[in-house]
Amino acid sequence: MGGPLMAARVHAFTDDALGEHDGVGIAELIRRGELSASEVAKAAQERAARVNPVLNAVVVAMDSPVVSGDREALLFGVPTYVKDNTDLAGVPTQHGSVAWRARPAKANGPYAKQLLSSGMTVLGKTTLPEFGLNATTEFALAEPTHNPWDPEFSSGASSGGSAALVAAGVVPIAHGNDGGGSIRIPAACCGLVGLKPTRGRHIDGPQARSMPINLVSEGVLTRTVRDTATYFAAAERFWRNPGLPPVGLVEGPAQRRLRIGVLTEPITGAPLDPQIRAVLDDTVKLLEGLGHEVRPIGYPVDRGFAEDFATYWAMLAYLLGRTGKLTLDRSFDPSRLDPFTKGLAARFRGSALRSPAVLYRLSRTRHAYAASFRDVELVVSPVLASLTPPLGYLSPDQPFDEVFDRLLNYVTYTPLANVTGAPALSLPLGSSAEGLPIGVLFSAAHGDERTLLELAYALEAARPFRRIQD
């Protein structure tokens, strides 16, 4: 399992068909006939069987993987997993909840079709906290999902199961979606590349379409920039939003030098962990060394944004409890929701009269965000204000008020991109004294994933990402 320096690490890397290849490397080997999709899938299944008893990241392991028939697809034969809030035909979608018993989906969901068009082989579904509402993949009545860098710590959320499997080397790429940081947070916790796309870049799932303000973007978690870039190109071949500039296949860094704004202090006024501040400062020096102009900037929104987002977050939990029988299944029982979801819903009941004003203010943040990019091309900041927490610190069975306050101060940087619909990318550019990854967040103007990916290539080359197997 772990390497010699960090005995607690849990990984599945070994001398099999997957080896240490990323997704693009595996697809190239399959394309040349040096590997087959079936032997790669089998190797990934064997890896999952070895480490999942420790990680608890897999909800459903499929005996018969879902295989793409398009051998010309960019990622043909690459094994993957789908987060368990997205429909796969014949498999239940449980959303991390025990409040009802999900029936097998009758068909692939809209986004699952786009993901499958990339050519990947789906091996199963991954864990998430109840309805993706928490920033750790933990449960009131079940074993949590563990971080492969140290199983005593959180893997982040809500795409925590996917992140754990990718970081542990079970698969090179896995599905995630992001409604408040749910791709970027687990990427930061698990040392991965996590790009939240512009709103509407990929096909929305049904939950996103029903939101008063759509917070959710679909995407993937990977270990290399080129895997993320290739997936975006593959998804665009299936469907491209005509209202956004195309991303295309980004294959390396650009030559241009960028004006980059830096955000340091959390908008909530919470303290920034000194180790995270050190990684941010080091990243600024790295950017300047690459020739970019970096300067401090202010937030495009005021501190009231955090409270407005918290009210909307609570409203979503309240609506789930009220409409679950109609939107999910007649067996839905709100009394079986976990304590954190119930606490969120109760919080909204105390602020419901403010919701029209909250929705109005949140809907207008997009314009202020866009205006903030008149003088810069990108913004760099931490992903999180504090280090990856130990399991239990954000657990849904802890007192709600404590967990809620901790979450507000923990995820302070990520929600802005969800409310505004902007793209944002977490890169693993540092680590804590305990050896856990620390992510750095790069945010761009609407539709400008290309600039994010080009810079990510340059940073990956200048500061190669740590490998769990070393």
XYZ file of C-alpha atoms in Angstrom:
470
model
C 0.000 0.000 0.000
C 1.770 3.165 1.162
C 5.233 4.453 0.357
C 8.205 4.392 2.718
C 7.788 7.976 4.000
C 4.075 7.941 4.715
C 3.034 4.515 5.944
C -0.582 5.644 6.263
C -0.999 6.149 2.509
C -3.368 3.785 0.729
C -2.849 3.233 -2.985
C -3.370 0.561 -5.608
C -0.523 1.309 -8.025
C 1.156 -1.896 -9.141
C 2.658 -3.553 -12.208
C -0.558 -4.382 -14.042
C -2.271 -3.201 -17.229
C -2.949 0.236 -15.689
C 0.584 0.693 -14.406
C 1.197 4.361 -13.625
C -0.409 5.659 -16.825
C -2.880 8.491 -16.893
C -6.077 8.212 -18.937
C -4.578 9.597 -22.140
C -1.697 7.147 -21.859
C -4.060 4.206 -21.395
C -6.191 5.271 -24.363
C -3.082 5.522 -26.549
C -1.958 2.017 -25.575
C -5.414 0.625 -26.348
C -5.488 2.486 -29.666
C -2.134 0.919 -30.630
C -3.349 -2.546 -29.655
C -0.881 -2.939 -26.779
C -3.719 -3.200 -24.267
C -7.391 -4.097 -24.499
C -10.248 -2.253 -22.841
C -11.283 -5.451 -21.073
C -7.901 -6.114 -19.454
C -7.662 -2.491 -18.320
C -11.151 -2.711 -16.797
C -10.239 -5.925 -15.023
C -7.082 -4.374 -13.590
C -9.079 -1.424 -12.258
C -11.662 -3.741 -10.708
C -8.891 -5.675 -8.977
C -7.376 -2.453 -7.704
C -10.725 -1.347 -6.333
C -11.174 -4.688 -4.587
C -7.827 -4.204 -2.836
C -8.241 -0.672 -1.522
C -11.968 -0.030 -1.273
C -12.320 -1.983 2.004
C -10.151 0.777 3.495
C -11.360 3.770 1.464
C -15.109 3.019 1.310
C -15.439 4.995 -1.918
C -17.553 2.633 -4.057
C -21.346 2.468 -3.689
C -22.008 0.078 -6.569
C -19.441 -2.189 -8.222
C -20.841 -3.299 -11.567
C -20.310 -6.924 -12.561
C -20.766 -5.946 -16.203
C -19.081 -2.585 -16.837
C -20.740 -0.091 -19.180
C -18.522 -0.059 -22.274
C -18.545 2.518 -25.061
C -18.770 1.150 -28.583
C -16.943 4.103 -30.145
C -13.317 3.067 -30.537
C -12.516 6.480 -32.040
C -13.524 8.314 -28.854
C -10.632 10.190 -27.241
C -10.705 8.171 -23.996
C -11.864 4.822 -25.356
C -11.338 2.012 -22.845
C -10.255 4.206 -19.931
C -11.906 2.916 -16.723
C -13.937 5.313 -14.625
C -16.658 5.649 -11.987
C -19.778 7.820 -11.888
C -20.836 9.749 -8.805
C -24.002 8.362 -7.239
C -26.182 11.369 -7.987
C -26.237 10.680 -11.729
C -28.429 8.068 -13.399
C -26.905 5.010 -15.039
C -29.330 2.620 -16.689
C -30.083 -0.378 -14.475
C -28.384 1.054 -11.377
C -30.070 2.868 -8.451
C -29.189 6.514 -7.790
C -29.239 6.939 -4.017
C -27.712 10.439 -3.623
C -25.864 9.350 -0.490
C -29.110 9.138 1.478
C -31.037 6.438 3.338
C -34.261 8.477 3.259
C -35.709 6.249 0.530
C -34.894 3.158 -1.487
C -33.941 4.121 -5.022
C -35.063 1.948 -7.900
C -32.773 1.078 -10.809
C -32.679 3.941 -13.314
C -34.552 3.224 -16.529
C -32.031 5.040 -18.701
C -28.755 6.906 -18.597
C -29.125 10.481 -17.381
C -28.437 13.385 -19.756
C -24.940 13.985 -18.452
C -24.108 10.273 -18.222
C -24.651 10.103 -21.974
C -22.147 12.898 -22.503
C -19.622 11.259 -20.180
C -19.996 7.886 -21.889
C -19.463 9.528 -25.281
C -15.830 10.086 -24.269
C -15.296 6.322 -24.623
C -14.672 5.520 -20.985
C -15.699 2.240 -19.350
C -17.876 2.736 -16.255
C -17.116 0.313 -13.426
C -19.571 1.541 -10.826
C -20.740 4.468 -8.712
C -19.016 6.458 -5.991
C -19.916 7.860 -2.604
C -21.125 11.348 -1.786
C -22.552 12.900 1.399
C -26.327 13.144 1.554
C -27.441 15.100 -1.543
C -23.964 16.593 -1.780
C -24.780 19.117 0.939
C -21.676 18.608 3.077
C -17.976 19.232 2.342
C -16.887 15.860 3.668
C -17.995 12.422 2.491
C -19.258 11.215 5.849
C -22.531 9.705 6.983
C -24.588 9.562 10.153
C -25.180 5.808 9.928
C -22.351 4.425 7.810
C -18.578 4.310 7.465
C -17.076 7.482 5.964
C -15.006 7.670 2.812
C -11.325 7.907 3.720
C -8.558 10.014 2.202
C -5.955 7.740 0.565
C -3.121 10.091 1.625
C -4.088 9.375 5.247
C -7.268 7.399 6.039
C -7.806 9.319 9.276
C -8.703 12.402 7.225
C -11.565 13.548 5.019
C -11.468 13.030 1.256
C -13.484 16.214 0.822
C -16.870 16.369 -0.871
C -19.199 16.075 -2.361
C -17.295 14.121 -5.032
C -15.235 12.515 -2.280
C -15.600 8.915 -3.424
C -14.464 9.701 -6.956
C -11.513 11.713 -5.644
C -10.402 8.891 -3.328
C -10.413 6.339 -6.161
C -8.466 8.570 -8.547
C -5.915 9.593 -5.925
C -5.424 5.952 -4.897
C -4.752 4.909 -8.490
C -7.834 2.733 -8.961
C -8.785 4.722 -12.076
C -7.114 7.761 -13.671
C -10.307 9.780 -14.041
C -13.729 9.816 -12.392
C -16.931 11.820 -12.573
C -17.700 14.649 -10.204
C -20.051 17.597 -10.055
C -19.701 20.884 -8.239
C -22.466 22.856 -6.517
C -20.406 24.715 -3.917
C -16.917 23.349 -4.426
C -17.703 19.660 -4.845
C -15.069 19.007 -7.529
C -12.472 21.501 -6.307
C -12.645 20.653 -2.589
C -11.987 16.892 -2.943
C -9.336 17.697 -5.566
C -7.593 19.894 -2.999
C -7.925 17.279 -0.235
C -6.718 14.392 -2.398
C -4.031 16.065 -4.517
C -5.871 16.109 -7.852
C -6.738 18.337 -10.786
C -10.342 19.499 -10.414
C -11.891 21.859 -12.973
C -15.403 23.182 -12.353
C -16.677 24.264 -15.776
C -18.604 27.374 -16.710
C -22.320 26.971 -16.031
C -23.812 25.288 -19.091
C -20.476 24.089 -20.478
C -21.608 20.479 -20.078
C -25.112 19.034 -20.092
C -26.944 19.681 -16.832
C -28.522 16.967 -14.736
C -32.192 17.204 -13.705
C -31.407 18.501 -10.199
C -29.429 21.437 -11.574
C -32.210 22.327 -13.986
C -34.747 22.537 -11.161
C -32.755 25.003 -9.023
C -33.900 28.651 -8.807
C -30.227 29.521 -9.369
C -28.301 26.654 -10.939
C -25.174 26.086 -8.869
C -24.111 22.740 -10.322
C -21.590 22.038 -13.076
C -20.549 18.574 -14.227
C -16.956 17.470 -14.710
C -14.198 15.072 -13.691
C -11.304 14.611 -11.282
C -7.921 13.535 -12.642
C -4.249 13.224 -11.718
C -2.918 15.077 -14.788
C -3.832 18.259 -16.607
C -3.919 16.506 -19.968
C -6.573 14.050 -18.758
C -8.835 16.925 -17.753
C -8.137 18.787 -20.998
C -8.792 15.681 -23.096
C -12.029 14.961 -21.303
C -13.282 18.493 -21.965
C -12.468 18.090 -25.647
C -14.205 14.704 -25.751
C -17.333 16.048 -24.033
C -17.437 18.931 -26.493
C -17.508 16.505 -29.413
C -20.781 15.129 -28.077
C -22.423 18.486 -27.341
C -21.219 22.073 -27.236
C -23.095 25.000 -25.779
C -23.349 27.494 -28.660
C -23.502 30.344 -26.160
C -19.942 29.674 -24.941
C -16.618 29.837 -26.776
C -15.297 26.345 -27.582
C -12.519 24.933 -25.405
C -11.134 22.549 -28.014
C -8.270 20.195 -27.213
C -5.750 22.095 -25.102
C -2.416 20.286 -25.404
C 0.042 22.536 -23.614
C 0.806 25.956 -22.185
C 0.356 29.178 -24.108
C 3.147 31.677 -24.702
C 1.251 34.737 -23.527
C 1.858 36.255 -20.133
C -1.174 36.884 -17.955
C -2.355 39.518 -15.527
C -3.401 37.565 -12.437
C -5.203 38.927 -9.395
C -4.601 37.333 -6.017
C -7.206 36.967 -3.261
C -5.795 36.144 0.133
C -8.120 36.657 3.075
C -11.376 34.655 3.278
C -14.497 36.695 2.517
C -16.056 35.499 5.780
C -13.291 37.080 7.847
C -12.191 33.634 9.032
C -8.458 33.137 9.598
C -6.437 31.614 6.768
C -4.277 28.708 7.895
C -0.593 29.756 7.804
C 0.416 26.647 5.856
C -2.152 27.419 3.153
C -0.993 31.038 3.060
C 2.575 29.806 2.565
C 1.527 27.622 -0.384
C -0.375 30.555 -1.908
C 2.632 32.858 -1.508
C 4.890 30.224 -3.047
C 2.479 29.863 -5.974
C 2.531 33.629 -6.545
C 6.343 33.499 -6.724
C 6.106 30.600 -9.157
C 3.684 32.539 -11.356
C 5.946 35.574 -11.324
C 8.905 33.369 -12.201
C 6.964 32.189 -15.249
C 6.611 35.818 -16.339
C 3.053 36.562 -15.214
C 2.052 39.809 -13.516
C 0.426 39.104 -10.150
C -1.153 41.744 -7.931
C -3.637 41.846 -5.044
C -7.292 42.509 -5.869
C -10.517 42.767 -3.896
C -13.614 40.584 -3.991
C -16.300 41.527 -6.523
C -18.923 40.946 -3.808
C -19.222 42.082 -0.201
C -19.219 39.978 2.960
C -23.013 39.637 2.781
C -22.497 37.193 -0.088
C -21.472 34.458 2.353
C -24.685 34.794 4.352
C -26.792 34.900 1.179
C -25.132 31.724 -0.073
C -25.714 30.047 3.295
C -29.411 30.935 3.110
C -29.709 29.507 -0.403
C -27.807 26.371 0.610
C -30.275 25.897 3.457
C -33.204 26.537 1.120
C -32.105 23.657 -1.104
C -32.125 21.291 1.886
C -35.566 22.540 2.886
C -36.961 21.983 -0.623
C -35.530 18.468 -0.721
C -37.376 17.549 2.455
C -40.635 19.072 1.199
C -40.621 17.683 -2.351
C -38.760 14.380 -2.058
C -41.869 12.234 -2.477
C -42.599 13.958 -5.792
C -39.102 14.397 -7.194
C -37.393 11.240 -5.929
C -39.741 8.427 -4.947
C -42.956 7.839 -3.009
C -40.917 5.913 -0.438
C -39.033 9.112 0.510
C -39.245 9.701 4.284
C -37.904 13.104 5.426
C -37.614 11.852 8.994
C -34.756 9.626 7.808
C -32.643 12.484 6.480
C -29.360 12.899 8.308
C -29.030 15.465 11.121
C -27.049 17.919 8.996
C -29.664 18.025 6.230
C -32.413 18.473 8.836
C -30.412 21.242 10.484
C -29.997 23.069 7.190
C -33.723 22.838 6.489
C -34.540 24.154 9.967
C -32.142 27.043 9.450
C -34.005 28.035 6.290
C -37.367 28.006 8.031
C -36.055 30.807 10.205
C -34.987 32.926 7.225
C -37.550 32.047 4.547
C -38.966 35.579 4.388
C -35.589 36.829 3.216
C -35.323 34.371 0.324
C -36.675 36.641 -2.479
C -34.075 39.299 -1.662
C -31.369 36.650 -1.314
C -32.174 35.176 -4.728
C -32.179 38.636 -6.289
C -28.775 39.540 -4.866
C -27.219 36.203 -5.778
C -28.532 36.393 -9.323
C -26.794 39.754 -9.785
C -23.343 38.599 -8.657
C -22.627 37.306 -12.156
C -22.375 40.861 -13.464
C -20.035 42.040 -10.698
C -17.873 38.967 -11.230
C -17.630 39.577 -14.978
C -16.660 43.219 -14.400
C -13.805 42.132 -12.121
C -12.044 40.526 -15.118
C -11.642 43.758 -17.060
C -8.113 44.209 -15.715
C -7.025 40.591 -15.098
C -7.283 37.313 -17.001
C -7.229 35.013 -13.943
C -7.541 35.117 -10.162
C -5.521 32.927 -7.793
C -6.584 32.117 -4.226
C -6.659 29.211 -1.791
C -9.256 26.514 -2.383
C -9.932 26.190 1.349
C -9.220 28.394 4.347
C -8.116 25.532 6.600
C -6.290 22.255 6.190
C -8.062 19.017 5.340
C -9.875 18.063 8.555
C -9.761 14.735 10.341
C -12.805 12.546 9.942
C -15.476 13.512 12.459
C -14.782 17.245 12.428
C -17.511 17.892 9.835
C -19.516 14.725 10.408
C -23.308 15.071 9.979
C -23.895 13.518 13.382
C -22.082 16.359 15.170
C -24.130 19.327 16.547
C -25.483 21.203 13.549
C -24.510 24.729 14.607
C -20.898 23.669 15.158
C -20.623 21.863 11.814
C -22.330 24.690 9.945
C -19.987 27.357 11.340
C -16.981 25.169 10.592
C -18.149 24.644 7.012
C -18.722 28.360 6.383
C -15.161 29.110 7.407
C -13.734 26.064 5.579
C -15.286 26.510 2.105
C -15.235 30.291 1.981
C -13.459 30.575 -1.407
C -15.349 28.104 -3.604
C -19.060 29.134 -3.700
C -18.529 32.334 -5.707
C -17.859 30.378 -8.899
C -21.038 28.345 -8.389
C -23.300 31.342 -7.890
C -21.761 33.315 -10.762
C -21.431 30.287 -13.030
C -17.723 30.911 -13.658
C -15.026 28.275 -14.282
C -12.499 27.534 -11.526
C -9.668 25.039 -11.216
C -7.961 23.430 -8.214
C -4.350 22.336 -8.669
C -2.255 20.360 -6.127
C 0.621 22.794 -5.661
C 1.565 22.224 -2.045
C 1.326 20.018 0.999
C 0.945 20.349 4.751
C 3.478 19.442 7.399
C 1.512 16.191 7.831
C 1.953 15.353 4.142
C -1.627 16.026 3.064
C -2.145 17.857 -0.247
C -2.990 21.559 -0.399
C -4.807 22.905 -3.442
C -4.575 26.329 -5.055
C -7.609 27.788 -6.850
C -7.518 29.556 -10.217
C -10.664 31.325 -11.411
C -11.391 32.730 -14.871
C -13.959 34.774 -16.745
C -17.073 32.993 -17.994
C -16.245 30.583 -20.803
C -12.464 30.784 -20.410
C -11.560 27.238 -19.389
C -8.894 27.319 -22.094
C -6.757 29.869 -20.245
C -7.090 27.847 -17.031
C -5.894 24.683 -18.761
C -3.018 26.421 -20.530
C -1.737 27.827 -17.247
C -2.265 24.473 -15.538
C 0.027 22.777 -18.056
C 2.741 25.345 -17.330
C 2.401 24.941 -13.565
C 2.386 21.137 -13.780
C 5.637 21.261 -15.757
C 7.243 23.779 -13.408
C 6.050 22.093 -10.200
C 5.255 18.413 -10.929
C 2.393 17.181 -8.778
C 3.235 14.870 -5.877
C 2.570 11.189 -6.443
C 1.004 9.107 -3.706
C 3.076 6.062 -4.689
C 6.445 7.799 -4.201
